[in-house]
CSV table of C-alpha atoms in Angstrom, one decimal:
chain,number,residue,atom,x,y,z
A,1,MET,CA,-79.5,-82.8,-28.4
A,2,ASN,CA,-76.2,-84.6,-29.0
A,3,LYS,CA,-74.7,-81.3,-30.3
A,4,PHE,CA,-75.8,-79.4,-27.2
A,5,VAL,CA,-74.2,-82.0,-24.9
A,6,ARG,CA,-71.0,-81.9,-26.9
A,7,GLN,CA,-70.9,-78.0,-26.6
A,8,CYS,CA,-71.6,-78.2,-22.9
A,9,PHE,CA,-68.8,-80.7,-22.4
A,10,LEU,CA,-66.3,-78.6,-24.4
A,11,GLY,CA,-67.3,-75.4,-22.5
A,12,LEU,CA,-66.9,-77.2,-19.1
A,13,SER,CA,-63.6,-78.7,-20.2
A,14,ALA,CA,-62.2,-75.3,-21.2
A,15,PHE,CA,-63.4,-73.8,-17.8
A,16,ILE,CA,-61.7,-76.7,-15.8
A,17,ILE,CA,-58.5,-76.2,-17.7
A,18,ALA,CA,-58.5,-72.4,-17.1
A,19,ILE,CA,-59.2,-72.7,-13.3
A,20,PRO,CA,-55.5,-72.9,-12.2
A,21,SER,CA,-54.5,-69.8,-14.1
A,22,LEU,CA,-57.6,-67.9,-12.8
A,23,LEU,CA,-56.6,-68.7,-9.2
A,24,ALA,CA,-52.9,-67.9,-9.6
A,25,GLN,CA,-51.5,-65.0,-7.5
A,26,GLY,CA,-48.5,-64.2,-9.5
A,27,VAL,CA,-45.2,-63.0,-7.9
A,28,THR,CA,-45.5,-62.3,-4.2
A,29,THR,CA,-41.8,-62.4,-3.1
A,30,SER,CA,-38.4,-60.9,-3.9
A,31,ALA,CA,-34.8,-62.1,-4.1
A,32,LEU,CA,-31.2,-61.3,-3.4
A,33,THR,CA,-28.2,-62.2,-5.5
A,34,GLY,CA,-24.6,-61.1,-5.3
A,35,VAL,CA,-21.0,-62.1,-4.8
A,36,VAL,CA,-18.9,-62.4,-1.6
A,37,SER,CA,-15.3,-61.3,-2.3
A,38,ASP,CA,-12.0,-60.9,-0.5
A,39,ALA,CA,-11.5,-57.2,0.3
A,40,THR,CA,-8.0,-57.8,1.7
A,41,ASP,CA,-6.8,-59.4,-1.5
A,42,TYR,CA,-8.4,-56.6,-3.6
A,43,ALA,CA,-6.7,-53.9,-1.5
A,44,ARG,CA,-3.3,-55.7,-1.9
A,45,GLN,CA,-3.8,-55.9,-5.7
A,46,LEU,CA,-4.6,-52.1,-5.8
A,47,ASP,CA,-1.4,-51.4,-3.8
A,48,ASP,CA,0.6,-53.4,-6.4
A,49,ALA,CA,-1.1,-51.6,-9.2
A,50,LEU,CA,-0.3,-48.2,-7.7
A,51,ALA,CA,3.3,-49.3,-7.2
A,52,GLY,CA,3.5,-50.3,-10.9
A,53,LYS,CA,4.0,-54.0,-10.1
A,54,ILE,CA,0.8,-55.0,-12.0
A,55,THR,CA,-1.6,-53.2,-14.3
A,56,MET,CA,-5.1,-52.1,-13.3
A,57,ASP,CA,-6.5,-54.6,-15.8
A,58,ALA,CA,-5.0,-57.4,-13.7
A,59,VAL,CA,-6.9,-56.2,-10.5
A,60,LYS,CA,-9.8,-58.5,-9.9
A,61,LEU,CA,-12.2,-59.3,-7.1
A,62,ARG,CA,-11.7,-62.9,-5.9
A,63,GLY,CA,-14.9,-64.6,-5.0
A,64,LEU,CA,-15.0,-66.5,-1.7
A,65,SER,CA,-16.7,-69.9,-1.6
A,66,GLY,CA,-18.3,-71.3,1.5
A,67,ALA,CA,-19.3,-67.9,3.0
A,68,ARG,CA,-22.6,-68.0,4.9
A,69,ILE,CA,-25.0,-65.3,3.9
A,70,THR,CA,-28.0,-64.6,6.2
A,71,ALA,CA,-30.8,-62.1,5.3
A,72,THR,CA,-32.9,-61.3,8.4
A,73,HIS,CA,-36.3,-59.6,8.0
A,74,VAL,CA,-36.0,-57.3,11.0
A,75,PRO,CA,-39.8,-56.8,11.8
A,76,SER,CA,-40.6,-60.5,11.8
A,77,GLY,CA,-37.2,-62.0,12.7
A,78,THR,CA,-37.5,-64.4,9.7
A,79,GLN,CA,-34.1,-65.5,8.5
A,80,TYR,CA,-33.1,-66.8,5.1
A,81,ASN,CA,-29.7,-68.5,4.7
A,82,THR,CA,-27.4,-69.7,1.9
A,83,ILE,CA,-23.8,-70.5,1.2
A,84,SER,CA,-21.7,-68.8,-1.5
A,85,ARG,CA,-20.7,-71.1,-4.4
A,86,ALA,CA,-17.1,-71.7,-5.7
A,87,ASP,CA,-17.1,-68.4,-7.6
A,88,GLY,CA,-18.4,-66.5,-4.6
A,89,ASN,CA,-21.9,-65.9,-6.0
A,90,TYR,CA,-25.0,-66.6,-4.0
A,91,ASN,CA,-28.8,-66.5,-4.4
A,92,LEU,CA,-31.6,-66.1,-1.9
A,93,LYS,CA,-35.1,-66.5,-3.4
A,94,GLY,CA,-38.6,-66.3,-1.9
A,95,LEU,CA,-37.9,-63.5,0.5
A,96,ARG,CA,-40.6,-61.3,2.0
A,97,VAL,CA,-41.3,-58.1,0.3
A,98,GLY,CA,-40.4,-54.9,2.3
A,99,GLY,CA,-37.9,-54.6,5.0
A,100,PRO,CA,-35.8,-53.5,6.6
A,101,TYR,CA,-33.4,-56.4,6.1
A,102,THR,CA,-30.0,-57.0,7.7
A,103,ILE,CA,-27.6,-59.0,5.5
A,104,THR,CA,-24.8,-60.8,7.3
A,105,ALA,CA,-21.8,-62.6,5.6
A,106,THR,CA,-19.4,-64.7,7.6
A,107,LEU,CA,-16.5,-67.0,6.7
A,108,VAL,CA,-13.9,-68.5,9.0
A,109,GLY,CA,-10.7,-66.5,8.9
A,110,TYR,CA,-12.5,-63.3,7.8
A,111,ARG,CA,-14.2,-60.5,9.6
A,112,LYS,CA,-18.0,-60.5,9.7
A,113,GLU,CA,-19.7,-58.0,7.3
A,114,GLU,CA,-23.1,-56.7,8.1
A,115,LEU,CA,-25.3,-54.5,5.8
A,116,ILE,CA,-28.3,-52.9,7.4
A,117,ASP,CA,-31.6,-51.3,6.4
A,118,LEU,CA,-32.1,-52.9,3.0
A,119,THR,CA,-35.6,-52.9,1.5
A,120,LEU,CA,-36.8,-55.4,-1.2
A,121,GLY,CA,-39.5,-54.6,-3.7
A,122,LEU,CA,-42.2,-56.9,-5.1
A,123,GLY,CA,-40.7,-59.3,-7.7
A,124,ALA,CA,-37.3,-57.6,-7.4
A,125,ASN,CA,-34.0,-59.4,-7.6
A,126,ARG,CA,-31.7,-57.0,-5.7
A,127,ARG,CA,-27.9,-57.4,-6.2
A,128,VAL,CA,-25.8,-57.0,-3.1
A,129,ALA,CA,-22.1,-57.4,-3.2
A,130,VAL,CA,-20.3,-58.2,0.1
A,131,ALA,CA,-16.5,-57.8,0.7
A,132,LEU,CA,-15.0,-59.6,3.7
């Protein structure tokens, strides 16, 4: 009888430990990552390269820190916001799957940039670069 009780206890313990993984849904969202850069500075560097003042190897996108990025899920109106880091990179996680989305980037002293009609897939991490 003692052996039967021990086996029942072990079986019940294994079942209780497995319950969280049995109830897990997995990935149900998507994400956006990217960089916000200075398009004016990039164009100026390209002009300098074409004029022979600098080499094409020296032409680089300069990331802009502090830019506000907003992803709006158009059908529901849900907005997701973030601010670009010092290197211009940003991340938005936990976004609704589907779309369409409108992505807006703003920074004081730069024109607003808007990207429309983006769709996000399940578990996807879509990279979206924005030039202001």
